[in-house]
Coordinates of C-alpha atoms and ligand atoms in Angstrom, one line a residue:
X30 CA 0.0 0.0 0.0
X31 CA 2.9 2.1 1.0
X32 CA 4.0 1.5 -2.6
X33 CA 0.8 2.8 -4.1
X34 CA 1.5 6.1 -2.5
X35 CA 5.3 5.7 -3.7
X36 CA 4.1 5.6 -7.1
X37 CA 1.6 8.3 -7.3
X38 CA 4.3 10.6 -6.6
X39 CA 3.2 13.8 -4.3
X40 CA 0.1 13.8 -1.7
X41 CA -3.3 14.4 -2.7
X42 CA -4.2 17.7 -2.6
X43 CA -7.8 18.4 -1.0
X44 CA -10.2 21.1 -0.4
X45 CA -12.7 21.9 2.4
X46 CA -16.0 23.7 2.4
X47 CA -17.4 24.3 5.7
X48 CA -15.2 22.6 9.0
X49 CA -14.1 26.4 10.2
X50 CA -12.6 27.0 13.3
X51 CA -16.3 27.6 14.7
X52 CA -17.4 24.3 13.8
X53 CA -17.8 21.1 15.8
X54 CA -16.9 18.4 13.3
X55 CA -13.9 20.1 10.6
X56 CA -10.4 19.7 13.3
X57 CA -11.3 16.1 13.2
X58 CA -11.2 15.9 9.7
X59 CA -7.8 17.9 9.4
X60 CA -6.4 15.6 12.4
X61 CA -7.2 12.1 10.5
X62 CA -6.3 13.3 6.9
X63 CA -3.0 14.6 8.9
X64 CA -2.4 11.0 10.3
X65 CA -0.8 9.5 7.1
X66 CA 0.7 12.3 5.4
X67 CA -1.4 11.7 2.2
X68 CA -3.3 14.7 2.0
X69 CA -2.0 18.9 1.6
X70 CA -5.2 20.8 2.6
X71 CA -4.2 23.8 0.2
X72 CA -8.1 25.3 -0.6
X73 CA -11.3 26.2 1.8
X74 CA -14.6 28.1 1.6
X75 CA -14.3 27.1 5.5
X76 CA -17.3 29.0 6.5
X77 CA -20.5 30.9 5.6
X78 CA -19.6 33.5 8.0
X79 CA -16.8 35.8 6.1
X80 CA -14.8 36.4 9.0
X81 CA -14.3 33.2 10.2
X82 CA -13.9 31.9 6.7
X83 CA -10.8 34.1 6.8
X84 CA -9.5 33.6 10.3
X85 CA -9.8 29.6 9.3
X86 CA -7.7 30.1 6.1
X87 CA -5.2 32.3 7.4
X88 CA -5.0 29.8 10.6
X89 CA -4.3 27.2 8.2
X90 CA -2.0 28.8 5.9
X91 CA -3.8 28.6 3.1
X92 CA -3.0 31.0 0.4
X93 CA -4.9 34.1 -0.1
X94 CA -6.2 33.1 -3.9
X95 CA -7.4 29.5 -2.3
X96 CA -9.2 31.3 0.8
X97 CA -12.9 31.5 -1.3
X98 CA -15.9 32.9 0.0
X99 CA -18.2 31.0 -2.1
X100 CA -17.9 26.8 -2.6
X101 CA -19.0 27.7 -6.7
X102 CA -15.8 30.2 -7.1
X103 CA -14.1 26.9 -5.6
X104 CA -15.0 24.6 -7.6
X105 CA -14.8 26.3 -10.9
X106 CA -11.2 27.7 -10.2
X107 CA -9.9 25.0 -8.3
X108 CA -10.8 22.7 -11.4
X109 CA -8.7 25.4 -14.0
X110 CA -5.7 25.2 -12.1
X111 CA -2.8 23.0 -12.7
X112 CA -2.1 22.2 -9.4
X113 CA -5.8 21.9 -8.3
X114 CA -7.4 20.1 -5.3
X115 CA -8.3 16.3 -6.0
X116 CA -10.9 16.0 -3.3
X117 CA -13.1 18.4 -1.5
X118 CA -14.0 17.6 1.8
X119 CA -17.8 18.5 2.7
X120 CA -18.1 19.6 6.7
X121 CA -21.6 21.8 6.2
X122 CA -24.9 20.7 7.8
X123 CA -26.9 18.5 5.7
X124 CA -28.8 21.4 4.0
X125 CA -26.4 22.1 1.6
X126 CA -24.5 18.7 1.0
X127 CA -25.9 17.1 -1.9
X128 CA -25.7 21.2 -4.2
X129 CA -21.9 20.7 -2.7
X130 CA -21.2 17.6 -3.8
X131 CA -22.7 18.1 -7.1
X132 CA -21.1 21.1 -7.6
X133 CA -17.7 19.8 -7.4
X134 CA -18.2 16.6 -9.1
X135 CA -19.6 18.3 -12.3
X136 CA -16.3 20.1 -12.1
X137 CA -14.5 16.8 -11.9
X138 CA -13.1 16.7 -8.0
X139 CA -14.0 13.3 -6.0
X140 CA -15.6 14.1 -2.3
X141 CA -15.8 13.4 0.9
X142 CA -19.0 14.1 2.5
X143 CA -20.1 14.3 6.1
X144 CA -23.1 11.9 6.9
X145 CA -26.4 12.6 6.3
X146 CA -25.9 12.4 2.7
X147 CA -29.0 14.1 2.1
X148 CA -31.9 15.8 3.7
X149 CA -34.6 13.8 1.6
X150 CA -34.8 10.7 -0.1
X151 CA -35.1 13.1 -3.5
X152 CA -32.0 15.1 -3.1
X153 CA -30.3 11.7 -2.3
X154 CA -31.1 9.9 -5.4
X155 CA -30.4 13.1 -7.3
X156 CA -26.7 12.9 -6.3
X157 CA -26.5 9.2 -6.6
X158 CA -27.3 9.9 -10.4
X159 CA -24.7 12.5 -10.3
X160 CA -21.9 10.3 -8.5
X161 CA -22.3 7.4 -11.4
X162 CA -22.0 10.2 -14.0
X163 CA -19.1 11.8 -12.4
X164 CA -17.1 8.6 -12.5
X165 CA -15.3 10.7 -9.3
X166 CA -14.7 9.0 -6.0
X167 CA -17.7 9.6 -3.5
X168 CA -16.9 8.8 -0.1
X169 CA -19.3 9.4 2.8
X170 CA -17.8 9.7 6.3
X171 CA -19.7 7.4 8.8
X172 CA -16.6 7.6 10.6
X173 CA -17.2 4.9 13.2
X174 CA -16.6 2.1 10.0
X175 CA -12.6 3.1 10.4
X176 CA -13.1 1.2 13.9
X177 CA -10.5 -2.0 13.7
X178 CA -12.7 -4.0 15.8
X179 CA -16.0 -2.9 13.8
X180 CA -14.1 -4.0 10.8
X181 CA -13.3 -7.1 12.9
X182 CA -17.0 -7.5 13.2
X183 CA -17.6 -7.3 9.9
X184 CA -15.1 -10.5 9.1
X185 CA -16.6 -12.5 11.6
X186 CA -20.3 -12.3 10.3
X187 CA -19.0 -13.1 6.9
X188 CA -16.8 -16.1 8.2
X189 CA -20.3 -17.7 9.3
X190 CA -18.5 -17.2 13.0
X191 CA -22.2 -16.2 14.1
X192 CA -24.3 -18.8 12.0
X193 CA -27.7 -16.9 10.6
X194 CA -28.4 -13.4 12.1
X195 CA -31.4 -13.2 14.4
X196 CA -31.7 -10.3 16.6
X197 CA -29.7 -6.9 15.6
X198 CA -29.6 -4.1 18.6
X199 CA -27.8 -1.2 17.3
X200 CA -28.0 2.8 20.0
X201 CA -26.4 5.5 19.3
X202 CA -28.2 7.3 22.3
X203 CA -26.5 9.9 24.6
X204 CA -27.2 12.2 26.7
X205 CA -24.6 14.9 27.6
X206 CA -25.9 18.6 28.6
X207 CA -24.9 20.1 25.4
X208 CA -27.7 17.7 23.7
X209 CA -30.1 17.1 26.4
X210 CA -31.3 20.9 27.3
X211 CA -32.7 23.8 25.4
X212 CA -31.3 27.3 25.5
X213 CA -33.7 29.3 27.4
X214 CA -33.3 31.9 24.1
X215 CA -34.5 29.7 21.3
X216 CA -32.8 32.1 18.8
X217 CA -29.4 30.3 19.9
X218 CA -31.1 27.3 19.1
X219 CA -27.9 24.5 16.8
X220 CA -29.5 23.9 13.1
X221 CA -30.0 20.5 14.7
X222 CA -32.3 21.3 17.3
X223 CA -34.2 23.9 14.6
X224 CA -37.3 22.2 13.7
X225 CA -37.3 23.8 10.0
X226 CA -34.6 21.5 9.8
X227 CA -36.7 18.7 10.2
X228 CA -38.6 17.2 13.1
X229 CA -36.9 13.8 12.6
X230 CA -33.1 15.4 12.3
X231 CA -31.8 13.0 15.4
X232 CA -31.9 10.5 13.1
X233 CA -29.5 12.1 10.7
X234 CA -27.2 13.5 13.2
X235 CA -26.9 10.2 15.7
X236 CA -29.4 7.2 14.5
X237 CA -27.8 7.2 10.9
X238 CA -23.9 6.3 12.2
X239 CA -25.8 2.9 14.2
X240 CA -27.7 2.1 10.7
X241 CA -24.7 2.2 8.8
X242 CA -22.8 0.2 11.2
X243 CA -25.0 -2.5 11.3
X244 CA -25.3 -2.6 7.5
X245 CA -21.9 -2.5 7.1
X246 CA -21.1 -4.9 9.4
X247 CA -23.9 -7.8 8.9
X248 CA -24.5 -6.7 4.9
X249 CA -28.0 -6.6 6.3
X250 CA -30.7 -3.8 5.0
X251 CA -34.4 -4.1 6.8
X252 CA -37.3 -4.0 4.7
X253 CA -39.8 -2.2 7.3
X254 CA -39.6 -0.2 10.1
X255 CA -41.9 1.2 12.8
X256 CA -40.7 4.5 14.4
X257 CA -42.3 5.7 18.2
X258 CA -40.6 9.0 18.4
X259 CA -40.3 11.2 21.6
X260 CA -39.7 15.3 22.1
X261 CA -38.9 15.4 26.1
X262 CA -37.1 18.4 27.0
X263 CA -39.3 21.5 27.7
X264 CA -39.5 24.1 24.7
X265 CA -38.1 21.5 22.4
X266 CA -39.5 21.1 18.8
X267 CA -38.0 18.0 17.4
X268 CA -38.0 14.7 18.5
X269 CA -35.0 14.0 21.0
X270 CA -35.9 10.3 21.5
X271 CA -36.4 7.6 18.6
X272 CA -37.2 3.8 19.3
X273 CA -37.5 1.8 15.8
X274 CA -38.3 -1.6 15.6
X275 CA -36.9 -3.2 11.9
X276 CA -38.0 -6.2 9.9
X277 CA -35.1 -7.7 8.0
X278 CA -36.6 -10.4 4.4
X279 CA -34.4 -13.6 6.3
X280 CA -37.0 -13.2 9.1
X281 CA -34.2 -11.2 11.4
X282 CA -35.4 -8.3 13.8
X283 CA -34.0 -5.4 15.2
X284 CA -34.1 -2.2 16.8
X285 CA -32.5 0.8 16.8
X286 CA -32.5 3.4 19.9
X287 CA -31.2 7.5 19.2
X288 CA -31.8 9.8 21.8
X289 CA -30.5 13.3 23.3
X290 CA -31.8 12.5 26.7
X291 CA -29.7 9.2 27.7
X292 CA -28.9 11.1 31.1
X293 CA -25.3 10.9 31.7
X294 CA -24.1 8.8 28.7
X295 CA -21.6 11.0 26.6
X296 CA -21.8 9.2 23.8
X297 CA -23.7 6.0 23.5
X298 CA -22.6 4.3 20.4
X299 CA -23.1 0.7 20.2
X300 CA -24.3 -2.5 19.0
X301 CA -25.3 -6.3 19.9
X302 CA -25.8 -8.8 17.0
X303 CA -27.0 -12.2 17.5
X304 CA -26.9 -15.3 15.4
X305 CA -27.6 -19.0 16.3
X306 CA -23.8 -19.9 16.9
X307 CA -22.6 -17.1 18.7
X308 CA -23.4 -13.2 19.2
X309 CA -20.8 -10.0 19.7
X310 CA -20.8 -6.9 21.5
X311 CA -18.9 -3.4 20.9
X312 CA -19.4 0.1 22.6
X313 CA -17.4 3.0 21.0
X314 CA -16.2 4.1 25.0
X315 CA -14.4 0.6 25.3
X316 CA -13.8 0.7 21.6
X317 CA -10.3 -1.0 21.5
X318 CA -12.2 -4.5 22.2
X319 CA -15.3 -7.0 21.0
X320 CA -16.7 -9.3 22.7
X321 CA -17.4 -12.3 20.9
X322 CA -19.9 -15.1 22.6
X323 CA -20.2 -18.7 20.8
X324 CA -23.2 -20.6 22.3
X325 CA -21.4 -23.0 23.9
X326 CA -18.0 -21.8 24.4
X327 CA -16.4 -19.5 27.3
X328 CA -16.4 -15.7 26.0
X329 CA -13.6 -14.4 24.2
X330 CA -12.7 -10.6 23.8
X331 CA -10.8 -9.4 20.9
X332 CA -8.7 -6.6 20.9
X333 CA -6.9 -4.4 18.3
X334 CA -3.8 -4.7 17.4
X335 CA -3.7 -8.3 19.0
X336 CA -2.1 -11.2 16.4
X337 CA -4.3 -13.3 14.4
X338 CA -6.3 -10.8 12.6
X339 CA -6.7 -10.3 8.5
X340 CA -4.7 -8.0 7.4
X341 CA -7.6 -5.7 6.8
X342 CA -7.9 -5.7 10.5
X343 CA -4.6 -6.1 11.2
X344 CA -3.2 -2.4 9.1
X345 CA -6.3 -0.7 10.3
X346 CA -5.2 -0.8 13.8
X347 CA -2.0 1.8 13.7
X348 CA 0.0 1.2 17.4
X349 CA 0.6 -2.2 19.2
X350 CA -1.7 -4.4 21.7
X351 CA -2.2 -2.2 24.5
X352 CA -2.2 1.6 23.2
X353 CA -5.2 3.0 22.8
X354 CA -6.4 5.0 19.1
X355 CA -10.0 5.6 19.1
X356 CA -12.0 7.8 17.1
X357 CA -9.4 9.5 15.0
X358 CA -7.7 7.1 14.1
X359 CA -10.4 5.2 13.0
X360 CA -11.5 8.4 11.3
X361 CA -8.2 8.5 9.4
X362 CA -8.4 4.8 8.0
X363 CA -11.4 6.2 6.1
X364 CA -8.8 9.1 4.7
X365 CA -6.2 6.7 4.0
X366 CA -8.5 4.6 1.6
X367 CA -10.5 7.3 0.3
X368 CA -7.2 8.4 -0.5
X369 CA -6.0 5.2 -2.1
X370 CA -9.2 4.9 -4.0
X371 CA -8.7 8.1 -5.5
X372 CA -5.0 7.2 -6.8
X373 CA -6.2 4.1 -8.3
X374 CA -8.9 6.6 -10.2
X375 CA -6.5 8.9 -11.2
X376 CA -4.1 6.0 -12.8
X377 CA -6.8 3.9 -14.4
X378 CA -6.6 1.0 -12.0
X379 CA -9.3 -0.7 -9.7
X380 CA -10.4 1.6 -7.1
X381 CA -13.0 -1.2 -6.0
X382 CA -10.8 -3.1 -4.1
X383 CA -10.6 0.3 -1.5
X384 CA -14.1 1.7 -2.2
X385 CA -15.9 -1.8 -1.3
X386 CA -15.2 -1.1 2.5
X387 CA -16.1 2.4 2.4
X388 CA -19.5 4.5 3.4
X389 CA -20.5 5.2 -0.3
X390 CA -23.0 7.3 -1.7
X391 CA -25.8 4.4 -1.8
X392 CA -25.2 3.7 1.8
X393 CA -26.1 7.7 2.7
X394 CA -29.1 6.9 0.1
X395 CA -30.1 3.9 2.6
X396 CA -29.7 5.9 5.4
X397 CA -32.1 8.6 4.1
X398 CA -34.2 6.6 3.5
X399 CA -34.5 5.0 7.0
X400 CA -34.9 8.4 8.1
X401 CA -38.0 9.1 5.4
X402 CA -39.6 5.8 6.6
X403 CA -39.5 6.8 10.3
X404 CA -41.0 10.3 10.0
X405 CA -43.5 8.8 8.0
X406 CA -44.1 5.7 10.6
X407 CA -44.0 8.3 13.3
X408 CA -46.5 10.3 12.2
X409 CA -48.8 7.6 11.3
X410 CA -48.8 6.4 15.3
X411 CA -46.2 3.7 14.7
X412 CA -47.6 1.7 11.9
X413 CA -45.3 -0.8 9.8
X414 CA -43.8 1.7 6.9
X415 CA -41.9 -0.1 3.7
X416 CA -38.1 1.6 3.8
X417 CA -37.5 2.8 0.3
Ligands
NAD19 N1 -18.8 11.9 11.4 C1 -19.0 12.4 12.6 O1 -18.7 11.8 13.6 C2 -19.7 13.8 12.7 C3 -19.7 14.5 14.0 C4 -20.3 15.7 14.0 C5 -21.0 16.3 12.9 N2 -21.0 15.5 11.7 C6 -21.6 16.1 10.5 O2 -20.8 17.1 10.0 C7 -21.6 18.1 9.4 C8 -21.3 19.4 10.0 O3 -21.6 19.4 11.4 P1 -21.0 20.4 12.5 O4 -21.5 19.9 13.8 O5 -19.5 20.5 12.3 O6 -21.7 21.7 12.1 P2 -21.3 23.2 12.5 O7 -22.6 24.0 12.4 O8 -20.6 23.2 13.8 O9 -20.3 23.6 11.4 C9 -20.7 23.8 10.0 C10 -19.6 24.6 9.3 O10 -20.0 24.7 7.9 C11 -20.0 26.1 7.6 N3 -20.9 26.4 6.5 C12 -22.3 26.4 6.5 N4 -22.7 26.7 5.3 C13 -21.7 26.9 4.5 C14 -21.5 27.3 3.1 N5 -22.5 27.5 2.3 N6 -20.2 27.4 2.6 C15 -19.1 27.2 3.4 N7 -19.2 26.8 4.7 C16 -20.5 26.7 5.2 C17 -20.3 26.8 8.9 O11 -19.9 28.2 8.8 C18 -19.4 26.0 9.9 O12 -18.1 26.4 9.8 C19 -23.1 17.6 9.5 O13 -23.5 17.0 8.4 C20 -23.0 16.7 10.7 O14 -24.0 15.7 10.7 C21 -20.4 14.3 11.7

């Protein structure tokens, strides 16, 4: 792999449009596609607020003609330069993600795109359509899939290690004070909490990372849903509490919990998967390990970086048995193959072999579409609703 990058020559060079120094989710970004040294971030429109836009840029040394104020300008001049970006990296809310990501496709620049793809299932299909007729690299950053032990996951359901998936418990349900209050002046009210926005937007921001995960991990996509959705915390408009219950066409079940108001959990990221031969267990918080369970066999817990692996698992963990990495550094395994994937692009070989374990633009589609099937379960009392 380390030859791949040998041969290319020189780093990728990327873009970013929104992730400004005011924004919650865009150091994270520069710290994982820091980790490997494949990326020069050398272009921004960092921020819809001018100042900050400028304070980001000049922060990050970018130069003054590749400090834009408007993601069009971007994309039209960073596609006429010699030395333009390869990949734009797309940190805005939701909103605007899919006019981004069209935007710079047309002009022939592969992205990376925060999770939710989309804010309805329309917009979502639209930039499927454009993705296949870009040709371009689309990568969608449902981070927690850089995980070594999720991945770990992943190979164990697909070595039969489980037998036939029965029951599928996936949370992503916190609780911390930044998510579980109001402000008492709504004007200072996050886009997420804004209920123009969408009533249902929980599922977007938290519900969709546990959705993906599951698919990811079991190749499992349910057929129906039901959706009881909450709204607990005085003067809130949207729903801050989700329960779905999901039909898979094998005759598996599951469920899926989001919430705002898990008092006390920070995070709450999780899952449980159950077959007839054995079930296993991961929680982001104790994220170095898994806990596999055969039926009739003592438990075992796996950990990164431990001997025995693939080498899939094996090269996504980065230090030796008993450091800890976490959440960046699963966050920069999906960097490193976005990156790969876009070399083998750029040099007419088969960026599939990287592109096959990465959130992709049909996966944000599915998670839409989960989302769409909820509101609309929700708002009907809870009645079975088809998903897509
Ligand atoms: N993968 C993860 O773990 C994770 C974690 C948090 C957030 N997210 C996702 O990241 C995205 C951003 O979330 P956030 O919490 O960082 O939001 P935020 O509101 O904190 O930051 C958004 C940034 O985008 C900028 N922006 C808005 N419109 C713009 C435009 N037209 N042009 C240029 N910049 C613009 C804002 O000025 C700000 O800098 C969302 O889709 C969210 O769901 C993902």
């Amino acid at each position: 792999m380390k030859q791949e990058f040998i041969k290319f020559g020189r780093r990728l060079r990327v873009g970013m449009v929104g992730g400004g120094f005011d924004s919650v989710i865009g150091e994270t970004h520069r710290l994982a596609f820091q980790a490997d040294g494949h990326w020069d971030l050398v272009a921004g429109a960092f921020s819809i607020n001018p100042v900050v836009c400028e304070e980001t840029a000049k922060g990050l040394f970018i130069a003054d003609d590749r400090n834009y104020t408007d993601y069009r300008e971007m994309a039209l001049k960073e596609a006429a330069r010699a030395d333009g970006i390869d990949a734009v990296v797309i940190a805005t809310p939701p909103g605007i993600h899919n006019a981004v990501a069209e935007t710079f496709l047309d002009a022939g620049i592969h992205v990376i795109c925060e999770k939710p793809l989309t804010r309805t299932v329309e917009e979502a299909r639209q930039l499927e359509q454009a993705v296949a007729r870009s040709g371009k690299i689309f990568v969608l950053t449902h981070c927690y899939s850089g995980f070594p032990m999720v991945r770990q996951a992943r190979e164990l359901v697909a070595s039969g290690a489980l037998g036939k998936i029965r029951l599928i418990d996936m949370e992503f349900a916190g609780g911390s004070p930044g998510v579980s209050e109001e402000p008492e002046d709504l004007s200072k009210r996050h886009w997420r909490f804004q209920p123009q926005n969408g009533k249902e937007m929980i599922l977007g921001e938290v519900g969709s990372h546990a959705y993906h995960m599951v698919r990811y991990i079991t190749g499992m996509t349910p057929t129906r849903l039901s959706a009881f959705m909450q709204t607990f915390v005085p003067r809130r408009e949207v729903y801050d509490n989700a329960f779905l219950n999901f039909e898979f066409a094998d005759g598996a079940a599951g469920r899926l919990w989001s919430s705002y108001v898990a008092t006390g959990t920070q995070h709450g990221l999780g899952f449980r998967i159950y077959g007839d031969k054995a079930a296993i267990e991961w929680h982001e918080e104790d994220g170095e390990y898994l806990r596999f369970r055969p039926l009739r066999e003592p438990e075992t817990m796996l950990r990164a970086g431990q001997d025995g692996t693939s080498n899939f698992v094996g090269y996504s963990a980065r230090f030796r048995p008993g450091h800890t990495e976490g959440y960046i550094l699963a966050f920069a395994n999906i960097y490193r193959e976005a990156a790969l994937a876009i070399i083998q692009a750029e040099t007419g070989g088969d960026s599939t072999q990287y592109t096959s374990g990465l959130p992709s633009v049909s996966d944000g589609l599915a998670g839409v579409l989960m989302i769409d099937a909820a509101a609309a379960s929700a708002n009907a009392g809870g009645t079975w609703v088809d998903i897509g």
